[in-house]
Short mmCIF file of C-alpha atoms in Angstrom, two decimals:
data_model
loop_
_atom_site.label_atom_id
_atom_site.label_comp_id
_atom_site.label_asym_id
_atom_site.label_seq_id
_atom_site.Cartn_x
_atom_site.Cartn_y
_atom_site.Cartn_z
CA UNK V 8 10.90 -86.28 -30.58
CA UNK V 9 12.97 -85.76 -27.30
CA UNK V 10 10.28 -84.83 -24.45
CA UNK V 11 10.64 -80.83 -23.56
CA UNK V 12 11.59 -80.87 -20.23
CA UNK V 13 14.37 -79.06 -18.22
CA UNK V 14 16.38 -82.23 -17.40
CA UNK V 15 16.65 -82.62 -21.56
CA UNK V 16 17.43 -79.40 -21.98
CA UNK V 17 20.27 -79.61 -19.51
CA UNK V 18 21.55 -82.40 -20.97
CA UNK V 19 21.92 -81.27 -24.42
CA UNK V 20 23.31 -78.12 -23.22
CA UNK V 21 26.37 -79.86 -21.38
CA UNK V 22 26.99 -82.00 -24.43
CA UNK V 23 26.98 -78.96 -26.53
CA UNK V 24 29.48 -77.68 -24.59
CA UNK V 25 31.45 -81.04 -24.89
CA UNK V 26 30.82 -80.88 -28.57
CA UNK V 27 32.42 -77.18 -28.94
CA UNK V 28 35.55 -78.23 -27.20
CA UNK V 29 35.96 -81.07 -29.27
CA UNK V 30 34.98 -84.27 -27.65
CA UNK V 31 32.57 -85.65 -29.99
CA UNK V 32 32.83 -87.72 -32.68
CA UNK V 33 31.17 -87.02 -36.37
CA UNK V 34 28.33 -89.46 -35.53
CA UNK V 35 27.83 -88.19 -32.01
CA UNK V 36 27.91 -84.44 -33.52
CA UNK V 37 25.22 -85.38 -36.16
CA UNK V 38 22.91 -87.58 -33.38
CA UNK V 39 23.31 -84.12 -31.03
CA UNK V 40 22.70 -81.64 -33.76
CA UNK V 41 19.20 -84.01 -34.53
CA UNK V 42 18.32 -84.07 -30.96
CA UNK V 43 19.12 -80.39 -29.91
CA UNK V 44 16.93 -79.10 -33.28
CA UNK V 45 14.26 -81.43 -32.29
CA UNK V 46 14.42 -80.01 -28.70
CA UNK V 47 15.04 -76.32 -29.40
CA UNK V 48 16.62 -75.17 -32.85
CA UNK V 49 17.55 -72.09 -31.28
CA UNK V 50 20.34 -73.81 -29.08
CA UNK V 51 21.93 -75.39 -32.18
CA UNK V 52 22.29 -71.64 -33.63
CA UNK V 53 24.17 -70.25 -30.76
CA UNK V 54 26.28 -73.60 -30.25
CA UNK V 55 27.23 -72.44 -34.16
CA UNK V 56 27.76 -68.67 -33.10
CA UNK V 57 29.82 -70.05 -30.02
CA UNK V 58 32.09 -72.21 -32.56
CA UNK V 59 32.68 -69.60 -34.70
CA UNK V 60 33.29 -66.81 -32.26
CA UNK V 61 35.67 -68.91 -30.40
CA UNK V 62 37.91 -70.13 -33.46
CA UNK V 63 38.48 -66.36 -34.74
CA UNK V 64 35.64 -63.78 -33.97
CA UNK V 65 34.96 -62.00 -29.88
CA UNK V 66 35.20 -65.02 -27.74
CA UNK V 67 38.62 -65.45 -28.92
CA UNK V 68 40.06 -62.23 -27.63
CA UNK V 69 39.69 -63.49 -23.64
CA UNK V 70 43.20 -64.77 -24.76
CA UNK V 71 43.86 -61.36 -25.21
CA UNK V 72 42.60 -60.50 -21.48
CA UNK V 73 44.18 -63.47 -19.92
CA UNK V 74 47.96 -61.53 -21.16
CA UNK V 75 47.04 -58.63 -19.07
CA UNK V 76 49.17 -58.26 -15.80
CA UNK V 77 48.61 -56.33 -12.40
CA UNK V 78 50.40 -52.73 -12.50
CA UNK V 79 53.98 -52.69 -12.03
CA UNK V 80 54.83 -53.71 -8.17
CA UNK V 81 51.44 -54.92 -7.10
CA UNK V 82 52.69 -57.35 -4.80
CA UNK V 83 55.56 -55.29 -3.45
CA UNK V 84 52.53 -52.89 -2.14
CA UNK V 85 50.43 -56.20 -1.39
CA UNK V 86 53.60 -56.78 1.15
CA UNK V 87 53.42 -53.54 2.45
CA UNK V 88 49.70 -53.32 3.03
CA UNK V 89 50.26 -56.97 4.81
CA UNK V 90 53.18 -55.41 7.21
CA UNK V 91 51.31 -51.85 7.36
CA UNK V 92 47.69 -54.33 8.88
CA UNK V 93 49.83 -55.90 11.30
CA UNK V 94 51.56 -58.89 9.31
CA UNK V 95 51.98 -61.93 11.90
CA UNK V 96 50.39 -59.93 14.38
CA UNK V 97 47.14 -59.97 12.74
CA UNK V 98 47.87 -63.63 11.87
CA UNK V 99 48.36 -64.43 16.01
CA UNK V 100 45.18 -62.23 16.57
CA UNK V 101 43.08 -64.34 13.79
CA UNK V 102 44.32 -67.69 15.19
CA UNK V 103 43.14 -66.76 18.64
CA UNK V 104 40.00 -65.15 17.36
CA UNK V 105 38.91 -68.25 15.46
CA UNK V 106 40.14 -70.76 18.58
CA UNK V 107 37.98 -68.69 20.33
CA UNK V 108 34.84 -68.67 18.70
CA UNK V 109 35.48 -72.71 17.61
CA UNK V 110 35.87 -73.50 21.39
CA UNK V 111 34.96 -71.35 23.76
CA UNK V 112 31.48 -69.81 22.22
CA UNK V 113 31.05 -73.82 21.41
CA UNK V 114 31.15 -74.61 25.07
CA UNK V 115 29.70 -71.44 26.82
CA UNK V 116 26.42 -72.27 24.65
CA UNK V 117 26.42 -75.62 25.92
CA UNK V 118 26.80 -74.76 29.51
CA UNK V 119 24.00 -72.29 29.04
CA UNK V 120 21.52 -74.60 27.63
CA UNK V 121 22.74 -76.82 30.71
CA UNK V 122 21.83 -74.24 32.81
CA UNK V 123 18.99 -73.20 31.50
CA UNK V 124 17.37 -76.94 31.66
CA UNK V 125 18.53 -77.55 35.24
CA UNK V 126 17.19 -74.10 36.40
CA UNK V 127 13.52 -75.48 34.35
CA UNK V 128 13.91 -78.78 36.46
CA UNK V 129 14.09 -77.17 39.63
CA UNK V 130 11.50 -74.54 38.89
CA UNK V 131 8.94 -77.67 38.49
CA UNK V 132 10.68 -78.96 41.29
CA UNK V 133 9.84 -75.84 43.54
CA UNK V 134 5.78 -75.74 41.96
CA UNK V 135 5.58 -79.07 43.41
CA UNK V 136 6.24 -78.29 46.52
CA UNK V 137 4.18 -75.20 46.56
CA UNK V 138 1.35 -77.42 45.59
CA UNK V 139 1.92 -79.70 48.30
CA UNK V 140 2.13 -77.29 50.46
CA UNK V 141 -1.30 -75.49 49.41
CA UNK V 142 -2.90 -78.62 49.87
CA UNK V 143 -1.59 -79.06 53.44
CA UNK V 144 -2.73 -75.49 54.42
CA UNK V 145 -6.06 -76.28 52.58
CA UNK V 146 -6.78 -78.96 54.93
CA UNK V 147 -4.65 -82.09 53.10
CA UNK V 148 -7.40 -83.39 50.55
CA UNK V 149 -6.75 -82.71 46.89
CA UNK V 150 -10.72 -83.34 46.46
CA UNK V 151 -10.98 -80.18 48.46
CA UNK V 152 -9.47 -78.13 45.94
CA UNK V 153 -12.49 -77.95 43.26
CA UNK V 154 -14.37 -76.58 46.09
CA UNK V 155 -12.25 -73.90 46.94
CA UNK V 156 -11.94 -72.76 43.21
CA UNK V 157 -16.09 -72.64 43.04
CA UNK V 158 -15.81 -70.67 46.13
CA UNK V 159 -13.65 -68.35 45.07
CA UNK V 160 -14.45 -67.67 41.31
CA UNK V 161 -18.07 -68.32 41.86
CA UNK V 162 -18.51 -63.69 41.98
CA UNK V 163 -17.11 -64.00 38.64
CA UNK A 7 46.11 -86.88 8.16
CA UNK A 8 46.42 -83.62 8.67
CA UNK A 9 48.63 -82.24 6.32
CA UNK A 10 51.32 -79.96 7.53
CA UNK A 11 49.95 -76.15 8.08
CA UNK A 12 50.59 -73.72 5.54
CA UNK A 13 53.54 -71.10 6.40
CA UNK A 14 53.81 -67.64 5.30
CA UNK A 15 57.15 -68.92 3.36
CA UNK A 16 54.83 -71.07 1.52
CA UNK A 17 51.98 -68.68 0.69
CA UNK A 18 54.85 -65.96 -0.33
CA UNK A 19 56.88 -68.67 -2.85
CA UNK A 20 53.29 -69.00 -4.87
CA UNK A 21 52.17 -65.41 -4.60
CA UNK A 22 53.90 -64.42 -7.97
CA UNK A 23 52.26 -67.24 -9.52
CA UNK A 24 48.67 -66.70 -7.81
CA UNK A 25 48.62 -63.17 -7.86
CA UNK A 26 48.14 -61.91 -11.68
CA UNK A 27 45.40 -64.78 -11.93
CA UNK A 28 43.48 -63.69 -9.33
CA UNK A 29 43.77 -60.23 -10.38
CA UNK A 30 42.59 -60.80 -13.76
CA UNK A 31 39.28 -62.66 -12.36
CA UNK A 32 38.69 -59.69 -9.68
CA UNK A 33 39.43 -57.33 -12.91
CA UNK A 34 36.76 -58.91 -15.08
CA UNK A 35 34.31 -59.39 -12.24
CA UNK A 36 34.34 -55.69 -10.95
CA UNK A 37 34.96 -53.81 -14.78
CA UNK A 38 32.33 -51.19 -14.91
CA UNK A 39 31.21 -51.34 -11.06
CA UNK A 40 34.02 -48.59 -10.00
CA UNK A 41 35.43 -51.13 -7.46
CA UNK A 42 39.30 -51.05 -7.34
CA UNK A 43 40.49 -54.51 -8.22
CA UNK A 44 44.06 -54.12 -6.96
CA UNK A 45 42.47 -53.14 -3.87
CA UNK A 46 39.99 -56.23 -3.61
CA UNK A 47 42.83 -58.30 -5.01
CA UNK A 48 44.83 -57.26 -1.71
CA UNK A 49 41.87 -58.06 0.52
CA UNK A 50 41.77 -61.32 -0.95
CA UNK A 51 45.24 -62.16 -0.20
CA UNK A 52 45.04 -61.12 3.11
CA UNK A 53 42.48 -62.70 3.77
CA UNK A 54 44.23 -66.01 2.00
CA UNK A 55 47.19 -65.29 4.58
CA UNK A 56 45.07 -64.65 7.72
CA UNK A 57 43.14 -67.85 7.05
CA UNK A 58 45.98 -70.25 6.34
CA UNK A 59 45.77 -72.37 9.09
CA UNK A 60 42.21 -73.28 8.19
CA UNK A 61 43.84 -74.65 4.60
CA UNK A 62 43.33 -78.46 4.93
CA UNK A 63 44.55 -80.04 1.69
CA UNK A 64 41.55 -81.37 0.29
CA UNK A 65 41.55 -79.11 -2.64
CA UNK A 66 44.65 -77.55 -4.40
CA UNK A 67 46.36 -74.69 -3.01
CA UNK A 68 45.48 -72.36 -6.01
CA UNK A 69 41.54 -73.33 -5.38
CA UNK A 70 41.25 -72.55 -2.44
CA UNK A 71 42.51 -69.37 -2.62
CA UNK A 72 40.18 -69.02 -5.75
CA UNK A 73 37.60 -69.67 -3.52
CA UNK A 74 38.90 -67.07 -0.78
CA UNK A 75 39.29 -64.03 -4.04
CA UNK A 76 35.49 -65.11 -5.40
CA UNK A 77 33.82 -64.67 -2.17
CA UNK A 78 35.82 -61.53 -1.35
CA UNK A 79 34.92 -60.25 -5.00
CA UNK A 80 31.19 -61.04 -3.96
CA UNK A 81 30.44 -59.78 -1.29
CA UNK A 82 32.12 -56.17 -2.43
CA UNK A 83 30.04 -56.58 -5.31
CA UNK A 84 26.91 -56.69 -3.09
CA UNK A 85 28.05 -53.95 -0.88
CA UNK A 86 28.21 -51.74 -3.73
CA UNK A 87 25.05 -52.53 -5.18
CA UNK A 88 23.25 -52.12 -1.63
CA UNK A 89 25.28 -48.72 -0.89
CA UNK A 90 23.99 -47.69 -4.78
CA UNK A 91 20.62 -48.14 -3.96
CA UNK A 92 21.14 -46.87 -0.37
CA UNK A 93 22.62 -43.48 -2.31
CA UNK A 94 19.47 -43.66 -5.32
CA UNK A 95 22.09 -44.04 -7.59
CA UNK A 96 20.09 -45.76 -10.55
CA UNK A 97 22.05 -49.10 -12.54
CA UNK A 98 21.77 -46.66 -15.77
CA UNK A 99 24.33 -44.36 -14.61
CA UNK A 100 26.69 -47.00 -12.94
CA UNK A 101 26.22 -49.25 -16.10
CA UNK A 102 29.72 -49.42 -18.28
CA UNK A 103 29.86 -46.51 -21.26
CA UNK A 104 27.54 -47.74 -24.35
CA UNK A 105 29.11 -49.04 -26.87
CA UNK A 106 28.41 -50.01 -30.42
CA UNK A 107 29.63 -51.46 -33.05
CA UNK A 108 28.22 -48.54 -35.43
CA UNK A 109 30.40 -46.00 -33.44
CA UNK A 110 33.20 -46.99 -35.46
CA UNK A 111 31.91 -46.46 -38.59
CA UNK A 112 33.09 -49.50 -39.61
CA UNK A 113 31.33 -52.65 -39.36
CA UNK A 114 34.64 -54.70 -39.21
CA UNK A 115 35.83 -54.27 -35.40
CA UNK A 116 39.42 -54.32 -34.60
CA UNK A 117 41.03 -56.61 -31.67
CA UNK A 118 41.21 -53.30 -29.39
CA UNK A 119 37.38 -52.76 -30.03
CA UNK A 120 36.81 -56.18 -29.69
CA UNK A 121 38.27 -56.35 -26.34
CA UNK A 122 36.34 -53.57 -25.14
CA UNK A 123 33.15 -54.87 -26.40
CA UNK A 124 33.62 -58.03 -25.21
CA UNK A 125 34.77 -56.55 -21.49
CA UNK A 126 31.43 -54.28 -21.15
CA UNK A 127 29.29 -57.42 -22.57
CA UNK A 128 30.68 -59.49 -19.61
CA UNK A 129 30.19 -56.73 -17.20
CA UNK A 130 26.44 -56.55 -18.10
CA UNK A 131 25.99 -60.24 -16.90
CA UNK A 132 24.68 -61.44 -13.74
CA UNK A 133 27.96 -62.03 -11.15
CA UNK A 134 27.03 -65.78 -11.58
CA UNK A 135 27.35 -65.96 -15.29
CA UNK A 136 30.47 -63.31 -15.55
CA UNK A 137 32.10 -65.64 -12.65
CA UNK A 138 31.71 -68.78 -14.69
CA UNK A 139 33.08 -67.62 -18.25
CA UNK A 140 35.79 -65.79 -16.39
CA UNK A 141 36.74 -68.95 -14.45
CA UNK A 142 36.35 -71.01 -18.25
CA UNK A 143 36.90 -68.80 -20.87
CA UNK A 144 39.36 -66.60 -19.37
CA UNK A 145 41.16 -68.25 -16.89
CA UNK A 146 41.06 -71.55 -18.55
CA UNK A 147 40.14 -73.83 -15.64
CA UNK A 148 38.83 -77.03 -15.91
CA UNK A 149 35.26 -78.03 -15.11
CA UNK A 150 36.30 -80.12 -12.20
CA UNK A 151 37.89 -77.23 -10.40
CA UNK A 152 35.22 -74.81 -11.24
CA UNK A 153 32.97 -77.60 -10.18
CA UNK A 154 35.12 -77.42 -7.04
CA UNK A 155 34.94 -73.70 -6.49
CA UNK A 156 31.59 -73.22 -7.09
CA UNK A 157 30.05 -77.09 -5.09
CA UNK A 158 28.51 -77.87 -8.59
CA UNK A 159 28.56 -80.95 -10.39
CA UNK A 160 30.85 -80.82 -13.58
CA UNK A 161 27.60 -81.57 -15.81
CA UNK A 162 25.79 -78.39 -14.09
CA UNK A 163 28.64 -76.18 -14.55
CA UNK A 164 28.73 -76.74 -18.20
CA UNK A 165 25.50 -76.75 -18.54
CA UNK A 166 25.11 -73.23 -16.63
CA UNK A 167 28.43 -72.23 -19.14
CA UNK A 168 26.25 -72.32 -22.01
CA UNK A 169 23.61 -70.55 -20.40
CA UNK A 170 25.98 -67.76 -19.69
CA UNK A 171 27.59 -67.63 -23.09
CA UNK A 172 23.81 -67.49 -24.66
CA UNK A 173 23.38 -64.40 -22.65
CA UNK A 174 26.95 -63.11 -23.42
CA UNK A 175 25.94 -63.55 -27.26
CA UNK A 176 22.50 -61.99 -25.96
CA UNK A 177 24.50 -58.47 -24.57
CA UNK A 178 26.89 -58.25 -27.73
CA UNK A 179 23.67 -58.21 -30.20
CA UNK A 180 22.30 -55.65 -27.63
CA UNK A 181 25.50 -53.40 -27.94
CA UNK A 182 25.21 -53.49 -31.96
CA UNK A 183 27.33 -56.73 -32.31
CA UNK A 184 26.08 -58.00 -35.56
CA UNK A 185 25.56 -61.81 -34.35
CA UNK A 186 27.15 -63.40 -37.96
CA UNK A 187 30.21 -61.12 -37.71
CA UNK A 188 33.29 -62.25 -36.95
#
């Protein structure tokens, strides 16, 4: 008994698939056809409808779709259409467009994350000094500070 | 190496060859969704022409294109399902005309019925499973390029082919297909 799991069922599917276009051999046919009704009988009865609909019943008429044809002149309007939107115009204006966005989007993101993490640097830079600065207006001693914070949030 | 950039010249020498094939896919993907496919076969190619100099030769000319049409194809498909719902138009009344096989009054369908039957089947499938039997079963590709086309391993897409032929066989018994018929 083959374990029910997806991974089996997969399998068996692909080779049923193999074994409608042919690629087995009897013995290989018989082992799948044991395997697949041990798995899921179900699968075996649609490979069968598959065979039989291919060889002369509804899947065969996709042979009959694959003779149909675009209407007359299709590509003579394609052509058309192509000059009407701009033909190599267009073209120019796409290679530009995408050289553009590869490139120059590329780089003007990196130069504003640049930016962006100098401008942070200097921002710490500049509360530094403020710091060092309150402490020299505070009287110079950083052990100074707690005091001043109970004096002024003590009301609150 | 790079190989050498597509040209127009190029593009326009395979066009003949290109163009009813990707036609017939966008035909078979839109049926029944009252998308134009000449129109969103155009697109496609103008899209394939605009993009050229992206083309870098690691897959064939003809799937990468394929790739270009499918996406294209897609995304109108979407569109036109969100603009449906954005309009309350309900799936029932977009849906392809019922069909069945009693209509006829004759249990024996002819190639012409057939045909129809089996078009409106395929347009009741999900765009993944109509895009995979139309790449197989209709365009006759093999399962390394529609591995290609779709980033699947060959294994997965024929295991996701029989999947989508199940529910094929599902939609014909649903339109009054007698499943043992020929």
């Amino acid at each position: 008994m083959i374990p029910n799991s997806k991974k089996t069922s997969k399998r068996l599917r692909e080779r049923l698939v193999d074994a409608r276009d042919g690629f087995l051999t009897g013995d290989e046919l018989a082992q799948l056809e044991r395997d697949v009704k041990a798995h899921n009988p179900r699968l075996w009865e649609d490979h069968l409808w598959m065979v039989k609909q291919a060889q002369k019943g509804i899947f065969s008429r996709f042979s009959d779709l694959r003779e149909e044809q675009p209407a007359e002149g299709a590509i003579s309007r394609f052509h058309a259409r192509r000059q009407a939107e701009g033909g190599t115009q267009a073209d120019l204006e796409f290679l530009v467009w995408s050289w553009f966005r590869r490139y120059v989007l590329t780089v003007g993101i990196l130069l504003i994350v640049l930016f962006t993490g100098l401008q942070m640097g200097s921002t710490e830079e500049t509360a530094g000094d403020t710091r060092d600065q309150m402490a020299r207006i505070l009287g110079g001693e950083q052990e100074s500070i707690p005091e001043l914070n109970h004096w002024l949030y003590e009301d609150l | 190496m790079r190989p050498t950039p597509l040209t127009e010249h190029d593009l326009d020498r395979q066009l003949p060859e290109f163009y009813p094939r990707i036609y017939r896919m966008v035909r078979a993907m839109v049926y029944g969704s009252g998308l134009d496919p000449e129109d969103l076969t155009q697109d496609s190619f103008l899209k394939v022409y605009k993009k050229r100099h992206m083309y870098n030769g690691t897959s064939s000319l003809y799937t990468w294109t394929y790739q270009i049409a499918r996406n294209t194809v897609l995304d109108a498909l979407r569109r036109n399902k969100l603009q449906r719902r954005i309009f309350f138009w309900t799936e029932s009344e977009t849906q392809p005309d019922e069909f069945s096989a009693n209509e006829t009054g004759d249990q024996t369908l002819d190639r012409r019925e057939q045909q129809q039957m089996l078009r409106k089947a395929l347009a009741r499938l999900s765009e993944k499973d109509k895009l995979i039997i139309t790449m197989r079963d209709l365009e006759g590709m093999s399962y390394d390029e529609i591995a290609e086309i779709e980033n699947l391993a060959p294994g997965t897409v024929k295991s996701r082919l029989f999947t989508a032929r199940q529910r094929l066989k599902e939609e014909l018994v649903r339109m009054g297909m007698d499943p043992g018929s020929d």
